[in-house]
mmCIF file of C-alpha atoms in Angstrom:
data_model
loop_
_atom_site.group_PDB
_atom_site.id
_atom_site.type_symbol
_atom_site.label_atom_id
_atom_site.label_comp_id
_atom_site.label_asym_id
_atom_site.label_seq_id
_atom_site.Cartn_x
_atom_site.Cartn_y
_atom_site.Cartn_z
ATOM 1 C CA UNK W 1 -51.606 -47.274 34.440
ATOM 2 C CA UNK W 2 -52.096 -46.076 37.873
ATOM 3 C CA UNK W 3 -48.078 -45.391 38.230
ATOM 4 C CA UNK W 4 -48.560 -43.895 34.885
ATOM 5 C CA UNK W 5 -51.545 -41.233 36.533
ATOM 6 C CA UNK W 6 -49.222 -40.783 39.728
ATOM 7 C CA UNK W 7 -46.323 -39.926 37.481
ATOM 8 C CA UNK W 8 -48.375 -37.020 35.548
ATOM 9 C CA UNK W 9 -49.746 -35.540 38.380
ATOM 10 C CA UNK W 10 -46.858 -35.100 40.276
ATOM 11 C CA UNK W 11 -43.973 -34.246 37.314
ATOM 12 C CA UNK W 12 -46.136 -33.458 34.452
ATOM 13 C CA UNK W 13 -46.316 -29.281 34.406
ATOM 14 C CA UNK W 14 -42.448 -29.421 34.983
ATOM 15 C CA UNK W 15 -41.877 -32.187 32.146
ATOM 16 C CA UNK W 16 -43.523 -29.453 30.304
ATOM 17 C CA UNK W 17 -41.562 -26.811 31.584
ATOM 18 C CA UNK W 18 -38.387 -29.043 30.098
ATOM 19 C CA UNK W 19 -40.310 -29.344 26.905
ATOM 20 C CA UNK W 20 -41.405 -25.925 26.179
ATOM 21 C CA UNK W 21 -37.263 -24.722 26.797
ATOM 22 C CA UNK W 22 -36.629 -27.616 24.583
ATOM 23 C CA UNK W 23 -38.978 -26.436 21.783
ATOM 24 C CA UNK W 24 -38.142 -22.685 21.843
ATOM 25 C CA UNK W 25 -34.707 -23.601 21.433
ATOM 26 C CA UNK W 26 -34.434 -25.471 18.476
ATOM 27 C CA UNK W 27 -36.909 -22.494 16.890
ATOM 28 C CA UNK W 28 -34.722 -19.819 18.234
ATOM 29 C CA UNK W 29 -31.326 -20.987 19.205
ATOM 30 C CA UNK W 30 -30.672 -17.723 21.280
ATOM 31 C CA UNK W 31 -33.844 -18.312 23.342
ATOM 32 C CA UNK W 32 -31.317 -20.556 25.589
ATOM 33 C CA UNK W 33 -28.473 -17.668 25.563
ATOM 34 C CA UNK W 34 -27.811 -16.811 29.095
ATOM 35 C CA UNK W 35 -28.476 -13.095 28.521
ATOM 36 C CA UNK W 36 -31.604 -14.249 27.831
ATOM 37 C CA UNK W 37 -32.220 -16.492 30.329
ATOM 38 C CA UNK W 38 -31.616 -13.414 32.561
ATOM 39 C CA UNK W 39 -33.891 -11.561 31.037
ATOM 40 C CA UNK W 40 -36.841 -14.285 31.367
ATOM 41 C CA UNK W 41 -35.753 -14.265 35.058
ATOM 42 C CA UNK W 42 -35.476 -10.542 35.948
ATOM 43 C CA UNK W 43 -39.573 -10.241 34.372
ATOM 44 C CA UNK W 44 -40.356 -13.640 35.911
ATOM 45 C CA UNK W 45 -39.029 -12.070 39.950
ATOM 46 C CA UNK W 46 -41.764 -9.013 39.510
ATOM 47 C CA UNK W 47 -44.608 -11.573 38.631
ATOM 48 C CA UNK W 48 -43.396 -14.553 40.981
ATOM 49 C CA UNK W 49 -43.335 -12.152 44.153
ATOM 50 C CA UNK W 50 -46.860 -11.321 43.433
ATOM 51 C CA UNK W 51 -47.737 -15.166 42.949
ATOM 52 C CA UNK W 52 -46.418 -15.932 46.124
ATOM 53 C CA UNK W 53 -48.576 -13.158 48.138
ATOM 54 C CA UNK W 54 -51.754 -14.443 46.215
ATOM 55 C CA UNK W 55 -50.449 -17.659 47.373
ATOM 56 C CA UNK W 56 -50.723 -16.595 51.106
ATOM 57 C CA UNK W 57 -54.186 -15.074 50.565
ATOM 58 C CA UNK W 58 -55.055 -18.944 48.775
ATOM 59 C CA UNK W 59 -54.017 -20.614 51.832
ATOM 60 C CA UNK W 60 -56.612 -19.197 53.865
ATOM 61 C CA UNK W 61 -58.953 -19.893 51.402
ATOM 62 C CA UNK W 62 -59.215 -16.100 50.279
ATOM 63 C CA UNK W 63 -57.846 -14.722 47.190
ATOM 64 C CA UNK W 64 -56.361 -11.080 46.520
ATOM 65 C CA UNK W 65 -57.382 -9.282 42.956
ATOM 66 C CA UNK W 66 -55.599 -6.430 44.087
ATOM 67 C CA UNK W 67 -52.409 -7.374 43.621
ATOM 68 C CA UNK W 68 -51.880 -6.064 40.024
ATOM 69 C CA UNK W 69 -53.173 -2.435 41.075
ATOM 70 C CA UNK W 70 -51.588 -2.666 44.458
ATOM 71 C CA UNK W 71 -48.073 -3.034 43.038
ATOM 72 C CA UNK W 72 -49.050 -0.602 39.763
ATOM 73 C CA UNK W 73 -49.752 2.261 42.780
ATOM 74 C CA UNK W 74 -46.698 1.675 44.489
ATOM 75 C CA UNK W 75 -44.860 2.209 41.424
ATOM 76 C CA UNK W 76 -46.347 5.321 40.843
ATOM 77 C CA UNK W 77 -45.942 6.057 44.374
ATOM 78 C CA UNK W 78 -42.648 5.536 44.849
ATOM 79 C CA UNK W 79 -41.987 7.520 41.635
ATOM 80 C CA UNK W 80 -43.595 10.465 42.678
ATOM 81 C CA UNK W 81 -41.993 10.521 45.995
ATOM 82 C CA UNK W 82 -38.568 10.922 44.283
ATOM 83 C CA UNK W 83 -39.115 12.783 41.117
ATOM 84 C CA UNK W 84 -42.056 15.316 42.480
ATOM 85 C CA UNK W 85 -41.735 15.583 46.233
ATOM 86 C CA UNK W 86 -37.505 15.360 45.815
ATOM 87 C CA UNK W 87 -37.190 12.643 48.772
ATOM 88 C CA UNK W 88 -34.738 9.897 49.181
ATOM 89 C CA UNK W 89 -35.148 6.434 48.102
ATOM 90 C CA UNK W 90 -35.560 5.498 51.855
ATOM 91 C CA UNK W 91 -38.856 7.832 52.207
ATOM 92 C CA UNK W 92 -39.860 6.501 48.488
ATOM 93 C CA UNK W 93 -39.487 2.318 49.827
ATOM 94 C CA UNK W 94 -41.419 3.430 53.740
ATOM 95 C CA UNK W 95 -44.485 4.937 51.467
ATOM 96 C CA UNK W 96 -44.882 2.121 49.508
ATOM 97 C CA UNK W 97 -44.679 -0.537 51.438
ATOM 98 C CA UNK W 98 -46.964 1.693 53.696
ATOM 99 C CA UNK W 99 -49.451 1.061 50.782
ATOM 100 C CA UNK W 100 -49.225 -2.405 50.957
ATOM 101 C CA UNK W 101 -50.048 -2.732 54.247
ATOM 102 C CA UNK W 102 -52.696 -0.414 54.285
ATOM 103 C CA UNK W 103 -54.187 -1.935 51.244
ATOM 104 C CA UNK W 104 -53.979 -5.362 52.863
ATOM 105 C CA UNK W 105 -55.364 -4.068 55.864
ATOM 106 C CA UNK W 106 -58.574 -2.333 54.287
ATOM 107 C CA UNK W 107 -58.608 -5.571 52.371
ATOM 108 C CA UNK W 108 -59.300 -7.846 55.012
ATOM 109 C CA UNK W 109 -61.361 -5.308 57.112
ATOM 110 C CA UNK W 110 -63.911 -5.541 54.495
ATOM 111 C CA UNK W 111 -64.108 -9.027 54.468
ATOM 112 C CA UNK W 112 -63.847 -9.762 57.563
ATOM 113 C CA UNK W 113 -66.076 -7.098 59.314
ATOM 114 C CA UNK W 114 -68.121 -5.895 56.926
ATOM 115 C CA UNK W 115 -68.797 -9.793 55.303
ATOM 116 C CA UNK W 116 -68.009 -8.591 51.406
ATOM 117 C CA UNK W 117 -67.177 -11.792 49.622
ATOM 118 C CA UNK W 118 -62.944 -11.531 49.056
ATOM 119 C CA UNK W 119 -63.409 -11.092 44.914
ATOM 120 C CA UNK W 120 -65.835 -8.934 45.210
ATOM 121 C CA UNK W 121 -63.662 -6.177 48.063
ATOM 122 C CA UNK W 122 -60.342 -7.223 46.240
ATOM 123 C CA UNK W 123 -61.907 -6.671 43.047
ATOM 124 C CA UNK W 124 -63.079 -3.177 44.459
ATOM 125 C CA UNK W 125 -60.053 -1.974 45.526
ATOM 126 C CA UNK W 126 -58.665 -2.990 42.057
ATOM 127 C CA UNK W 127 -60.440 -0.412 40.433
ATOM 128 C CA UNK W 128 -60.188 2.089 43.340
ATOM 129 C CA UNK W 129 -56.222 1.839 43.076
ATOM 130 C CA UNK W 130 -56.067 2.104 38.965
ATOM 131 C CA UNK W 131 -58.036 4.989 39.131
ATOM 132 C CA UNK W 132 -56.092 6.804 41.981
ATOM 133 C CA UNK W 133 -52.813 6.704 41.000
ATOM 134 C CA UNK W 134 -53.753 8.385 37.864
ATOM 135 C CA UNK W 135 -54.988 11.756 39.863
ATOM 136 C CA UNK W 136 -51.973 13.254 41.394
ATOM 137 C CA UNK W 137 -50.328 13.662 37.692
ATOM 138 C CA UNK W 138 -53.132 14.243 35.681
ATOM 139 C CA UNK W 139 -53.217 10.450 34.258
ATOM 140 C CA UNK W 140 -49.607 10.780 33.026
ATOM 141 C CA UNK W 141 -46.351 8.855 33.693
ATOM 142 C CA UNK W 142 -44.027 9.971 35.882
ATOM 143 C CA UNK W 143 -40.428 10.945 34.454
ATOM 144 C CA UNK W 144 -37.473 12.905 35.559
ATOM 145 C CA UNK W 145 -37.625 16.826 33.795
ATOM 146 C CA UNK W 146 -42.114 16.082 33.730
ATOM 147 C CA UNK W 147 -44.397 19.234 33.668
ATOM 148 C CA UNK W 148 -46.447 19.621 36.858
ATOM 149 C CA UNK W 149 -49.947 20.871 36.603
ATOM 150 C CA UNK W 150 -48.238 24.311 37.497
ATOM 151 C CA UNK W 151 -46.418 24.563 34.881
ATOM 152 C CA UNK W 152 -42.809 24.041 36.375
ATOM 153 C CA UNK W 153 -41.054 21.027 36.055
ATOM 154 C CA UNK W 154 -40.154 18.098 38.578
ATOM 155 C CA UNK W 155 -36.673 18.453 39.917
ATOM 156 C CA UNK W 156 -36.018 14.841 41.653
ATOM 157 C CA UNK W 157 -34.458 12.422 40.335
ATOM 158 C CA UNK W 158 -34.873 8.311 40.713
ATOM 159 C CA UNK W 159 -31.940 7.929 43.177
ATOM 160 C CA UNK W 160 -28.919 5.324 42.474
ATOM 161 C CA UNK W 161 -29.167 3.646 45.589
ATOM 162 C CA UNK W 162 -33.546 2.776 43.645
ATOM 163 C CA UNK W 163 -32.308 1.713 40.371
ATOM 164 C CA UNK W 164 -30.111 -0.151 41.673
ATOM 165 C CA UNK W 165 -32.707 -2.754 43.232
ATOM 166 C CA UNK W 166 -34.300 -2.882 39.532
ATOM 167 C CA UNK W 167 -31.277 -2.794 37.569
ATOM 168 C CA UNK W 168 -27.758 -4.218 39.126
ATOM 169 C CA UNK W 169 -26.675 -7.819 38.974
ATOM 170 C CA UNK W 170 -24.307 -10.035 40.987
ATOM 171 C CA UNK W 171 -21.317 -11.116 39.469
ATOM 172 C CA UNK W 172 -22.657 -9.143 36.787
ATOM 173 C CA UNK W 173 -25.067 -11.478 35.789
ATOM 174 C CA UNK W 174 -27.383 -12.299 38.083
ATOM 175 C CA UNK W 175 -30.191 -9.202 38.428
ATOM 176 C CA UNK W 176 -31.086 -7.891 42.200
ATOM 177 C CA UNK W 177 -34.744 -8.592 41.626
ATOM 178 C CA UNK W 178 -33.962 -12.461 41.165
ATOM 179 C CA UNK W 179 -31.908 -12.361 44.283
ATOM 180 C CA UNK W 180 -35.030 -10.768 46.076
ATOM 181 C CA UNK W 181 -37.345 -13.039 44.697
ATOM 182 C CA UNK W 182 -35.524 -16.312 45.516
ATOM 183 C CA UNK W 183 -34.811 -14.776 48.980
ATOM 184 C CA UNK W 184 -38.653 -13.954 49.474
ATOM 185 C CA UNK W 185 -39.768 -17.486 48.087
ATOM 186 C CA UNK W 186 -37.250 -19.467 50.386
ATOM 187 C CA UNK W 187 -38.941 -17.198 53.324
ATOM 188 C CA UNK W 188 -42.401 -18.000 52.650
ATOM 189 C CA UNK W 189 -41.843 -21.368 51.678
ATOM 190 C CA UNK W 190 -40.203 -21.341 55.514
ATOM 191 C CA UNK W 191 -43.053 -19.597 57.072
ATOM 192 C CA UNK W 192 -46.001 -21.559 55.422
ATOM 193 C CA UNK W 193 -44.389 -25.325 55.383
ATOM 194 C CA UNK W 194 -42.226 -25.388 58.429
ATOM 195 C CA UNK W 195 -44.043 -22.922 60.878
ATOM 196 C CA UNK W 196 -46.755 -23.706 63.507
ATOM 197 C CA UNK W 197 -48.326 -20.202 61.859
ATOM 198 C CA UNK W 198 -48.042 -21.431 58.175
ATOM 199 C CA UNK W 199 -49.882 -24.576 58.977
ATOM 200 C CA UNK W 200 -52.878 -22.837 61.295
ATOM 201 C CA UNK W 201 -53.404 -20.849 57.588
ATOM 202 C CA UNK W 202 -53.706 -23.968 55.586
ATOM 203 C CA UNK W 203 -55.552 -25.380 58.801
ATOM 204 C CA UNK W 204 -58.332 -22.069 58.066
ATOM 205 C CA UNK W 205 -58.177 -22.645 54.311
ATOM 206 C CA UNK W 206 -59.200 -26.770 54.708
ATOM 207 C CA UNK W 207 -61.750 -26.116 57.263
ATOM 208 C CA UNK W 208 -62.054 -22.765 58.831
ATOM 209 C CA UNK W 209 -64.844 -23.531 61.291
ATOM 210 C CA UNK W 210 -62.928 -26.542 62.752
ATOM 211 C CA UNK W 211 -60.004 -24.787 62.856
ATOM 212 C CA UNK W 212 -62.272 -22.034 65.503
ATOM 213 C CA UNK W 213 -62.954 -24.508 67.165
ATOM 214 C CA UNK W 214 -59.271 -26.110 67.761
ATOM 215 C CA UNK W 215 -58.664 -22.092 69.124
ATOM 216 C CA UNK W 216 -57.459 -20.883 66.446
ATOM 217 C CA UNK W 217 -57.593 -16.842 65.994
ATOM 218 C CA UNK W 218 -59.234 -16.955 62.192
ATOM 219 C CA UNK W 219 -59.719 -13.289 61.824
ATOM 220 C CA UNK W 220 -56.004 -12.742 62.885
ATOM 221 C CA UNK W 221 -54.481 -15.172 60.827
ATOM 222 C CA UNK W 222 -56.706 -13.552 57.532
ATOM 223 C CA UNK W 223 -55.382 -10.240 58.273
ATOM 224 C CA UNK W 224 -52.080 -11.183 58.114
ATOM 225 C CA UNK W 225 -52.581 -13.018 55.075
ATOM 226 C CA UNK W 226 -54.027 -10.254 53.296
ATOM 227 C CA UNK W 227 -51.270 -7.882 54.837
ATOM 228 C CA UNK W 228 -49.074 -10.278 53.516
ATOM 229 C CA UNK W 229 -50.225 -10.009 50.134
ATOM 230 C CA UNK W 230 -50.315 -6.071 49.962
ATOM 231 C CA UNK W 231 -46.948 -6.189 50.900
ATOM 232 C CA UNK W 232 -45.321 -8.839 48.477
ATOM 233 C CA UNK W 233 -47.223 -6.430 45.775
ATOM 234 C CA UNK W 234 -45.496 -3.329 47.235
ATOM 235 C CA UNK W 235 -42.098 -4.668 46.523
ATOM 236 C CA UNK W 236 -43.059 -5.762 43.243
ATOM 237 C CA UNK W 237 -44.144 -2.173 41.912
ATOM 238 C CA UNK W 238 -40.804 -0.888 43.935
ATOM 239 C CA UNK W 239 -38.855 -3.362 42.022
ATOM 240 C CA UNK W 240 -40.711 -2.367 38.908
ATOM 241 C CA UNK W 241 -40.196 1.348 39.310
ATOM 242 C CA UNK W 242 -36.571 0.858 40.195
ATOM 243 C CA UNK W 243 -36.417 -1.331 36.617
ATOM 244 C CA UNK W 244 -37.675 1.119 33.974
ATOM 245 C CA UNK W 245 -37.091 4.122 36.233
ATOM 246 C CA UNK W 246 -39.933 5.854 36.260
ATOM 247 C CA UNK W 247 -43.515 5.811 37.127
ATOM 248 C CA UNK W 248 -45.508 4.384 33.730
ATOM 249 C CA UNK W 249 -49.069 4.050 34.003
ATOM 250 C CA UNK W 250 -49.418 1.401 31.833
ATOM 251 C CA UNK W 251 -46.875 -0.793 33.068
ATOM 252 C CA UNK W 252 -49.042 -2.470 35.667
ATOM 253 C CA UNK W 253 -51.904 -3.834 33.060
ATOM 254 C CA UNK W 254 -50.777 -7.518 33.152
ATOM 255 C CA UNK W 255 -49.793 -7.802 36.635
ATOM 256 C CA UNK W 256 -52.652 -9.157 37.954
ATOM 257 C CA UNK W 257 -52.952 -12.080 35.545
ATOM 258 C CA UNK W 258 -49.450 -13.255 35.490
ATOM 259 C CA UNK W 259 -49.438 -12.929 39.165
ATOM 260 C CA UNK W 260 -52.723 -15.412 39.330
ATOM 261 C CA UNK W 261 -51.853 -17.831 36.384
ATOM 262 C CA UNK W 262 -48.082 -18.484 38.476
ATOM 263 C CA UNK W 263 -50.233 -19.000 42.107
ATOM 264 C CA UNK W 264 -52.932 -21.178 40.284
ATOM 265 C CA UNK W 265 -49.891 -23.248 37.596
ATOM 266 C CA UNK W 266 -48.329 -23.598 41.805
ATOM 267 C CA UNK W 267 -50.855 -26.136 42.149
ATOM 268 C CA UNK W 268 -50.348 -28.463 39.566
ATOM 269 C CA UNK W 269 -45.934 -28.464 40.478
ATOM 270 C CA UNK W 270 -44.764 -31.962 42.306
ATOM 271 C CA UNK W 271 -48.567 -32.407 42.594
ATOM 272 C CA UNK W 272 -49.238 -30.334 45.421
ATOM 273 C CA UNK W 273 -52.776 -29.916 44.546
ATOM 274 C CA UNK W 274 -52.899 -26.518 47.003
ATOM 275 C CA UNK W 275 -51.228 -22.943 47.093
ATOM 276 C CA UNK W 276 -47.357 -23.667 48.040
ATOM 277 C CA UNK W 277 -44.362 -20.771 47.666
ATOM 278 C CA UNK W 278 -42.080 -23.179 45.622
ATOM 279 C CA UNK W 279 -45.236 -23.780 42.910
ATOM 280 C CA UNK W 280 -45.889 -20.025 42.902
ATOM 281 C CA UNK W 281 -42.547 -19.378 41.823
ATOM 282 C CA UNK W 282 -41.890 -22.423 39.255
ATOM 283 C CA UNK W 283 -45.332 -21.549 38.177
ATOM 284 C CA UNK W 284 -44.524 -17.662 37.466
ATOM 285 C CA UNK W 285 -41.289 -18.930 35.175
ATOM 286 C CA UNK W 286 -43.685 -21.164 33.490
ATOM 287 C CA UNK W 287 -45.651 -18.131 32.813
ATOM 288 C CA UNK W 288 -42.532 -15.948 31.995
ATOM 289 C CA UNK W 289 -40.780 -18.832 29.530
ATOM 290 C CA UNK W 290 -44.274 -19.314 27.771
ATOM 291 C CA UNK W 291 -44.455 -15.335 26.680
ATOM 292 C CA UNK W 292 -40.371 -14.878 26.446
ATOM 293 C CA UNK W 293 -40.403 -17.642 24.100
ATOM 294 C CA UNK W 294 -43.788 -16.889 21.982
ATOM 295 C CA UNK W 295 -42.008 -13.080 21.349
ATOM 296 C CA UNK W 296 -38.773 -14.451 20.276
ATOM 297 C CA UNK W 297 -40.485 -16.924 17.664
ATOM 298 C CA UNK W 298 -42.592 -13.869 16.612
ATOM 299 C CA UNK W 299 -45.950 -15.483 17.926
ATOM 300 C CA UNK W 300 -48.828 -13.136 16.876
ATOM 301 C CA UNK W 301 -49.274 -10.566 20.575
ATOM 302 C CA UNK W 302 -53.074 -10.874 20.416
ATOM 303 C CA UNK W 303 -52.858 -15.030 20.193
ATOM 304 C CA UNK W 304 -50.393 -14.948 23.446
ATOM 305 C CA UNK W 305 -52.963 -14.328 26.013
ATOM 306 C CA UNK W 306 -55.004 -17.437 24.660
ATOM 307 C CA UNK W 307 -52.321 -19.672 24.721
ATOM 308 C CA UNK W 308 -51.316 -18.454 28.203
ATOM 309 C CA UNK W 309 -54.842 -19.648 28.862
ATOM 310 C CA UNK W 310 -55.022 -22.776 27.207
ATOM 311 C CA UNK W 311 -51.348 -23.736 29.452
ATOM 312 C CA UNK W 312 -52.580 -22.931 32.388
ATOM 313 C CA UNK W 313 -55.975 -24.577 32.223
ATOM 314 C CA UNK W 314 -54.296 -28.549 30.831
ATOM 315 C CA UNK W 315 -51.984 -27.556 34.026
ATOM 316 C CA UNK W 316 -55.018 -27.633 36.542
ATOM 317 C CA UNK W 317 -56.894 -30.173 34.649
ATOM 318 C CA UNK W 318 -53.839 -32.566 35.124
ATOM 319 C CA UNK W 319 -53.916 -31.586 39.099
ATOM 320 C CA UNK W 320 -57.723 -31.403 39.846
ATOM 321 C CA UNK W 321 -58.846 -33.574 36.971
ATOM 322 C CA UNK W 322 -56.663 -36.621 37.218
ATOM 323 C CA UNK W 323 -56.485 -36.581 41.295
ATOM 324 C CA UNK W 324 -60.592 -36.317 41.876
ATOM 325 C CA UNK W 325 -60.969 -39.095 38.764
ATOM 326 C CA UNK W 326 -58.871 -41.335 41.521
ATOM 327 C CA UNK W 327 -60.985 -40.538 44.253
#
């Protein structure tokens, strides 16, 4: 029995990984066509980069709510660099990652200086991001050929060398955004497992006033965390723009939870039972399979969210649930 418990903790969210491919495959044979596996990929690389900056802000014991509306901004950023102001795709990448960092900055500022709990500045700065990118165009999207508030029209253009990061593959196959994703998983997997730095952050997330007292620069180690985090975002919204080309309002909506669900699923992979890069990103394309495979089987759009809910809460409950009924 006790082998049994050991067994579910540590393999059971990716035994039902296998099960839910298994399932939507015998529904819908072309859920396991590799154009489609692509495409579950390419969405999953947006939502998995977010999961693993959340993931940085977790391992301090923090969390970042401004995620969703961080990378939503830089999408609309980097979109009206190109197609209002007529700059390069260079100038369009520099501003927002810019607002990443200076997001992640303010961030931790806030709750490090001025004391305001994490959710409650992150969750600030949510709202103060969704409703500023909506001012320079009036609340609209941002398209090549739009009317300006002068009455002209915009004259830039989303540059090839932009859409490229959204839209090429390798080997025509695999997309960009899955190379960037994999490459920016590996790296933080690196820098939080196999780094003196990485392992001072989970030090501050177990026990932040031993770890001052082992020396241990806290407030540093949370801004970078929280810089961190702004900046994963950034390159999500650049990769975003670069995908649709163009600067869509509403594109950002469900950021924010699929970015959280695939940090907090992260847990419950190989039993970690903490934030880790290599959960964040199995648990994002645990997310991404789940709603790829409820559209192709026509699942009802307004039951989705619930059953996204219902996953990822038997996830935890398997991690938390079965590991504190040990102790």
């Amino acid at each position: 029995m006790e082998e049994l418990r050991k067994f579910s903790i540590k393999y059971g969210l990716l035994i039902l990984l296998c099960m839910m491919l298994l399932i939507f495959s015998i529904i819908e044979p072309m859920f396991m066509s590799t154009l489609n596996m692509m495409i579950i990929l390419q969405s999953v690389s947006i939502v998995a980069i977010l999961a693993l900056g959340i993931t940085a802000t977790l391992a301090i014991n923090g969390f970042d709510l401004s995620v969703g509306s961080t990378a939503a901004f830089s999408m609309m950023a980097s979109s009206y660099v190109m197609v209002v102001l007529d700059f390069g795709a260079g100038i369009a990448i520099l501003v927002a990652i810019s607002i990443g960092i200076i997001v992640g900055f303010i961030n931790a500022f806030l709750i490090i200086k001025m004391k305001i709990p994490d959710l409650l500045t992150t969750l600030g700065m949510m709202f103060l991001l969704l409703g500023l990118q909506l001012i320079p165009t009036q609340g609209r999207s941002i398209s090549t050929g739009m009317s300006l508030s002068d009455g002209s029209n915009a004259t830039g253009v989303f540059s090839e060398v932009f859409l490229f990061l959204g839209r090429a593959r390798i080997f025509n196959i695999i997309p960009i955004p899955v190379i960037i994703m994999l490459f920016l998983a590996v790296i933080t997997y690196l820098f939080l497992e196999r780094t003196r730095y990485g392992r001072v952050m989970y030090a501050i997330g177990s026990n932040e006033k031993a770890a001052r007292l082992a020396g241990a620069k806290v407030e540093y180690y949370k801004y970078s965390a929280y810089i961190l985090s702004g900046i994963f975002a950034s390159i999500s919204g650049i990769l975003l723009a670069a995908r649709i080309g163009r600067g869509d309002v509403s594109s950002g909506s469900s950021l924010l939870m699929d970015g959280v669900a695939g940090a907090l699923i992260g847990y419950a992979v190989l039993g970690a039972a903490r934030p880790n890069a290599q959960g964040a990103a199995i648990g994002a394309l645990f997310v991404g399979v789940l709603l790829n495979g409820l559209t192709m089987i026509n699942t009802p759009y307004y039951t989705q969210d619930f059953i996204k809910g219902l996953v990822l809460v038997v996830a935890l409950m398997f991690t938390f649930g079965l590991s504190r009924k040990h102790k």
